[in-house]
Amino acid sequence: MNQGFAHGRGAARRTVAAPAKVNLHLDVLGRRADGFHTLETIFQTLELADEVTVALSPGADGIALTCDDPALPSDARNLAWRAVDAFRACRPVAGRCDVHLRKRIPAGAGMGGGSSDAAAVLRALAALVPDPPSAGELAAMAAQLGSDVPFFLTGGTAHALGRGEILTPLADLPRLALTVLKPPPPLPTPSVFAALTDAERGPREALGVAHFRERYAAGRVEPLHNRLSAPARRLEPQVDRLLDWLAQRGAPALLSGSGSACFILAHVDPPPGVRAWRTWMRPRSRLDAL
Ligand code: C5P
């Protein structure tokens, strides 16, 4: 539990991985009164990961966030910053809190980069303070930060309902190879949900955890389904073209979350103009592994 600590000049420091995710299944079950959608989804963490370092040092209380991607905000607009605030509202963290993000996960991709960074901050702080929050307290902080954040407290393969916070862990799948491919335009999550037609929005019944346990029992994850593919295709022609291109590669492929990244369960070279990351599924036991 304590590996990763380095004490120097009074600072306690921890560096953890913040893995990307894909959704192996994502269905919209309906719309809630607060405007959020109820979902049924299967989350899966990937070896592709950001690296998050949290350091606590004596001095005046404060947060300093640095990031190797200058395009990302390094203030309270960044979910990693808000994660420190949420943690501090629940547990005293004396002194200065420095957070550094080494970004590898593309932004605006539907791969949970910001959410995973925030969960990594919560995990790192929990490991650094003398009186760590319970798993339930951490889950409450995570849910308040965003729909995908609670999943990143445990990672692996998980079934989710609600906004994504009602989680049931599933047995690890084999470490399947996959390639993430991202066309340049990002897709803002709210726009994709807003572009659902009434018929796509539901209401419909959840398939349930038992369905997925049985479906994945042999270590195969077909068929893949994402209800957000249709609105993402309508909003962004490059996603539409990429999903058609992937459908001809002979391996299961899907939009990731709300896009604009897509993934295929194979290692492939991308078409021109599309960035690609070759990676593997990451089991729960490797959540923090750098
Ligand atoms: O919770 P998060 O900040 O990730 O959600 C971003 C946006 O995506 C929400 O403001 C909402 O428009 C949409 N969303 C939704 N239903 C969900 C998750 C996200 O409508 N379950």
XYZ file of C-alpha atoms and ligand atoms in Angstrom:
311
model
C 0.000 0.000 0.000
C 2.862 2.368 0.801
C 5.003 1.787 -2.275
C 5.311 5.019 -4.222
C 5.850 7.155 -1.108
C 8.941 9.315 -1.130
C 9.670 11.505 1.847
C 11.992 14.425 1.314
C 12.204 17.890 2.852
C 8.949 17.153 4.719
C 6.970 16.236 1.587
C 4.985 13.025 1.175
C 4.498 12.065 -2.443
C 2.654 9.386 -4.353
C 2.544 8.692 -8.102
C -0.202 6.474 -9.503
C -1.519 5.509 -12.913
C -4.829 7.013 -14.051
C -5.987 4.483 -16.654
C -8.215 5.248 -19.628
C -11.481 3.349 -20.038
C -13.668 2.135 -22.834
C -17.292 1.057 -22.575
C -17.778 -2.495 -23.879
C -21.540 -1.874 -23.725
C -23.452 1.380 -23.243
C -27.220 1.682 -23.337
C -29.409 4.651 -22.449
C -32.337 3.431 -20.327
C -34.141 6.747 -19.908
C -33.910 10.360 -18.874
C -34.120 11.642 -15.301
C -35.912 14.756 -14.065
C -32.498 16.436 -13.477
C -31.623 16.070 -17.194
C -29.081 13.253 -16.683
C -29.647 9.943 -18.436
C -29.884 6.593 -16.713
C -27.417 4.197 -18.249
C -26.439 0.569 -18.293
C -22.791 0.237 -19.166
C -19.780 -2.045 -18.910
C -16.607 -0.136 -18.058
C -13.166 -1.550 -18.845
C -9.834 0.026 -17.833
C -6.921 0.083 -20.300
C -3.128 -0.016 -19.961
C -3.131 3.401 -21.691
C -2.922 5.747 -18.700
C -2.028 9.214 -17.456
C 0.441 9.491 -14.574
C -0.715 11.485 -11.541
C 1.636 12.669 -8.784
C 0.290 14.150 -5.557
C 2.688 15.714 -3.044
C 1.792 17.137 0.378
C 4.218 19.541 1.991
C 4.158 21.757 5.073
C 3.274 25.404 4.598
C 0.220 27.491 3.842
C -2.860 25.545 2.734
C -3.235 25.621 -1.047
C -3.420 23.667 -4.298
C -0.981 23.902 -7.215
C -1.721 21.932 -10.381
C 0.722 21.441 -13.240
C 0.161 19.507 -16.434
C 2.425 18.609 -19.371
C -0.431 19.398 -21.801
C -0.702 23.204 -22.040
C -4.154 22.888 -23.652
C -5.675 21.747 -20.352
C -6.654 24.192 -17.586
C -4.540 24.035 -14.418
C -7.078 25.627 -12.076
C -10.503 24.750 -10.619
C -11.806 23.996 -14.144
C -9.659 20.850 -14.028
C -11.423 17.913 -12.353
C -8.150 16.900 -10.651
C -8.145 20.238 -8.795
C -11.784 19.781 -7.806
C -10.903 16.310 -6.513
C -8.489 17.896 -3.988
C -11.254 20.303 -2.933
C -13.782 17.452 -2.555
C -11.286 15.438 -0.490
C -10.493 18.430 1.746
C -14.203 18.989 2.398
C -14.281 15.520 3.970
C -10.794 15.131 5.541
C -8.331 17.782 6.710
C -5.257 17.944 4.473
C -2.821 20.329 6.148
C -0.393 22.346 4.062
C 0.241 22.568 0.382
C -1.027 20.018 -2.139
C 0.865 19.813 -5.450
C -0.676 17.767 -8.261
C 1.157 16.991 -11.490
C -0.544 15.349 -14.481
C 1.414 13.575 -17.244
C -1.261 13.282 -19.910
C -1.361 10.293 -22.278
C -5.142 9.863 -22.634
C -6.586 12.027 -25.416
C -9.110 14.689 -24.300
C -12.647 14.894 -25.690
C -12.380 11.219 -26.554
C -14.910 9.464 -24.300
C -12.063 7.634 -22.547
C -12.549 9.156 -19.112
C -9.192 10.975 -18.951
C -10.347 13.826 -16.689
C -12.468 11.493 -14.539
C -9.594 9.037 -14.122
C -7.175 11.819 -13.112
C -9.702 12.961 -10.473
C -10.097 9.434 -9.077
C -6.302 9.014 -9.053
C -5.998 12.196 -6.963
C -8.553 10.786 -4.486
C -6.684 7.426 -4.311
C -3.328 9.136 -3.857
C -4.614 11.475 -1.130
C -6.275 8.542 0.674
C -2.870 6.825 0.722
C -1.100 9.949 2.023
C -3.308 11.125 4.901
C -3.085 9.507 8.359
C -6.867 8.983 8.665
C -8.011 7.859 5.170
C -11.697 8.037 4.171
C -13.698 4.812 3.940
C -14.464 3.304 0.520
C -18.011 4.679 0.870
C -16.787 8.207 1.613
C -14.427 8.077 -1.387
C -17.273 6.823 -3.618
C -19.480 9.743 -2.491
C -16.710 12.267 -3.292
C -16.177 10.608 -6.687
C -19.892 10.622 -7.606
C -20.085 14.321 -6.831
C -17.185 14.990 -9.260
C -18.654 13.206 -12.312
C -20.559 10.185 -13.598
C -17.456 8.127 -14.535
C -15.287 8.985 -11.508
C -16.552 6.262 -9.062
C -15.564 3.496 -11.517
C -11.951 4.719 -11.547
C -11.620 4.106 -7.792
C -11.475 0.358 -8.524
C -11.148 -0.104 -12.315
C -11.002 -3.495 -14.033
C -14.283 -4.609 -15.608
C -17.500 -3.355 -14.002
C -21.224 -3.209 -14.703
C -22.792 0.185 -13.983
C -26.305 1.573 -13.642
C -27.689 4.998 -12.670
C -25.460 7.763 -14.008
C -22.640 5.214 -13.889
C -22.137 5.211 -10.114
C -24.098 2.039 -9.194
C -21.226 -0.352 -9.778
C -20.870 -4.133 -9.677
C -17.366 -5.501 -10.314
C -17.139 -8.303 -12.909
C -14.430 -10.966 -13.189
C -11.369 -9.757 -15.095
C -11.510 -10.442 -18.818
C -8.407 -11.752 -20.603
C -5.842 -8.999 -21.312
C -7.156 -8.496 -24.854
C -5.218 -6.296 -27.261
C -7.039 -3.259 -28.522
C -6.345 -0.124 -30.529
C -7.900 3.226 -29.671
C -8.338 5.500 -32.695
C -9.272 9.174 -32.450
C -10.298 11.500 -35.265
C -9.160 15.096 -34.520
C -12.533 16.731 -33.616
C -13.476 16.187 -29.954
C -17.101 15.357 -29.090
C -18.505 17.148 -25.993
C -20.461 14.602 -23.911
C -23.500 16.894 -23.313
C -23.896 17.454 -27.102
C -23.948 13.712 -27.797
C -26.597 13.036 -25.124
C -28.617 16.050 -26.377
C -28.561 14.633 -29.928
C -30.310 11.371 -28.929
C -33.729 10.989 -30.562
C -36.728 10.275 -28.320
C -36.703 6.630 -29.464
C -32.957 6.288 -28.710
C -33.488 7.780 -25.238
C -35.720 4.920 -24.057
C -37.299 4.044 -21.698
C -36.026 0.462 -21.755
C -35.126 -2.243 -19.240
C -31.562 -2.976 -18.135
C -30.129 -6.323 -19.278
C -28.737 -6.835 -15.757
C -25.433 -8.023 -14.283
C -26.219 -11.733 -14.709
C -26.645 -11.227 -18.462
C -23.096 -9.876 -18.787
C -21.566 -12.463 -16.417
C -22.972 -15.163 -18.678
C -22.119 -13.369 -21.908
C -18.456 -12.837 -20.919
C -17.986 -16.226 -19.238
C -15.870 -17.588 -22.093
C -13.659 -14.466 -22.085
C -15.222 -13.116 -25.304
C -16.791 -9.652 -25.320
C -18.949 -9.707 -28.446
C -21.330 -8.287 -29.456
C -20.374 -4.720 -28.626
C -23.091 -2.070 -28.458
C -23.134 1.671 -27.796
C -26.448 3.593 -27.972
C -24.453 6.855 -28.339
C -22.932 5.747 -31.691
C -25.911 6.934 -33.730
C -25.944 10.517 -32.351
C -22.103 10.644 -32.488
C -22.185 9.567 -36.153
C -24.815 12.240 -36.916
C -22.807 14.961 -35.140
C -19.361 14.169 -36.534
C -18.792 12.836 -40.103
C -15.218 11.785 -39.184
C -16.593 9.446 -36.485
C -19.117 8.106 -38.996
C -16.335 7.354 -41.516
C -14.021 5.846 -38.882
C -16.703 3.471 -37.544
C -17.425 2.325 -41.133
C -13.680 1.809 -41.738
C -13.351 -0.196 -38.496
C -16.368 -2.355 -39.380
C -14.363 -3.658 -42.368
C -11.301 -4.712 -40.301
C -12.774 -8.054 -39.205
C -12.614 -7.512 -35.413
C -15.242 -6.107 -33.004
C -15.136 -2.282 -32.897
C -17.135 0.461 -31.206
C -17.364 4.143 -30.254
C -15.848 4.686 -26.788
C -18.281 6.372 -24.362
C -19.598 9.478 -26.097
C -16.592 9.609 -28.490
C -14.906 10.842 -30.499
C -12.453 7.962 -29.913
C -13.356 4.509 -31.188
C -11.692 1.188 -30.386
C -11.168 -2.179 -32.037
C -10.270 -5.457 -30.320
C -7.074 -5.949 -32.348
C -3.855 -4.064 -33.052
C -4.327 -2.173 -36.327
C -2.646 0.673 -38.224
C -4.933 3.732 -38.432
C -6.270 5.306 -41.620
C -4.664 8.643 -42.668
C -5.399 11.597 -40.346
C -6.410 9.425 -37.374
C -4.200 9.003 -34.262
C -3.970 5.535 -32.779
C -2.821 4.022 -29.472
C -2.085 0.286 -29.289
C -2.928 -0.947 -25.828
C -4.433 -3.788 -23.765
C -7.162 -4.269 -21.232
C -5.939 -3.524 -17.689
C -7.155 -5.831 -14.883
C -8.308 -4.450 -11.516
C -5.109 -5.665 -9.790
C -3.061 -3.269 -11.966
C -5.205 -0.163 -11.301
C -2.353 1.945 -9.854
C 0.527 0.238 -11.704
C 2.793 2.651 -13.570
O -21.215 13.570 -15.177
P -20.450 14.188 -16.298
O -19.862 15.525 -15.928
O -19.451 13.270 -16.914
O -21.509 14.460 -17.436
C -21.299 15.374 -18.489
C -22.610 15.630 -19.211
O -23.005 14.456 -19.947
C -23.794 15.945 -18.328
O -23.873 17.317 -18.049
C -24.965 15.473 -19.179
O -25.264 16.421 -20.170
C -24.406 14.266 -19.891
N -24.694 13.002 -19.184
C -25.991 12.513 -19.120
N -26.245 11.355 -18.450
C -25.242 10.661 -17.859
C -23.907 11.120 -17.921
C -23.661 12.303 -18.590
O -26.913 13.114 -19.657
N -25.513 9.529 -17.218
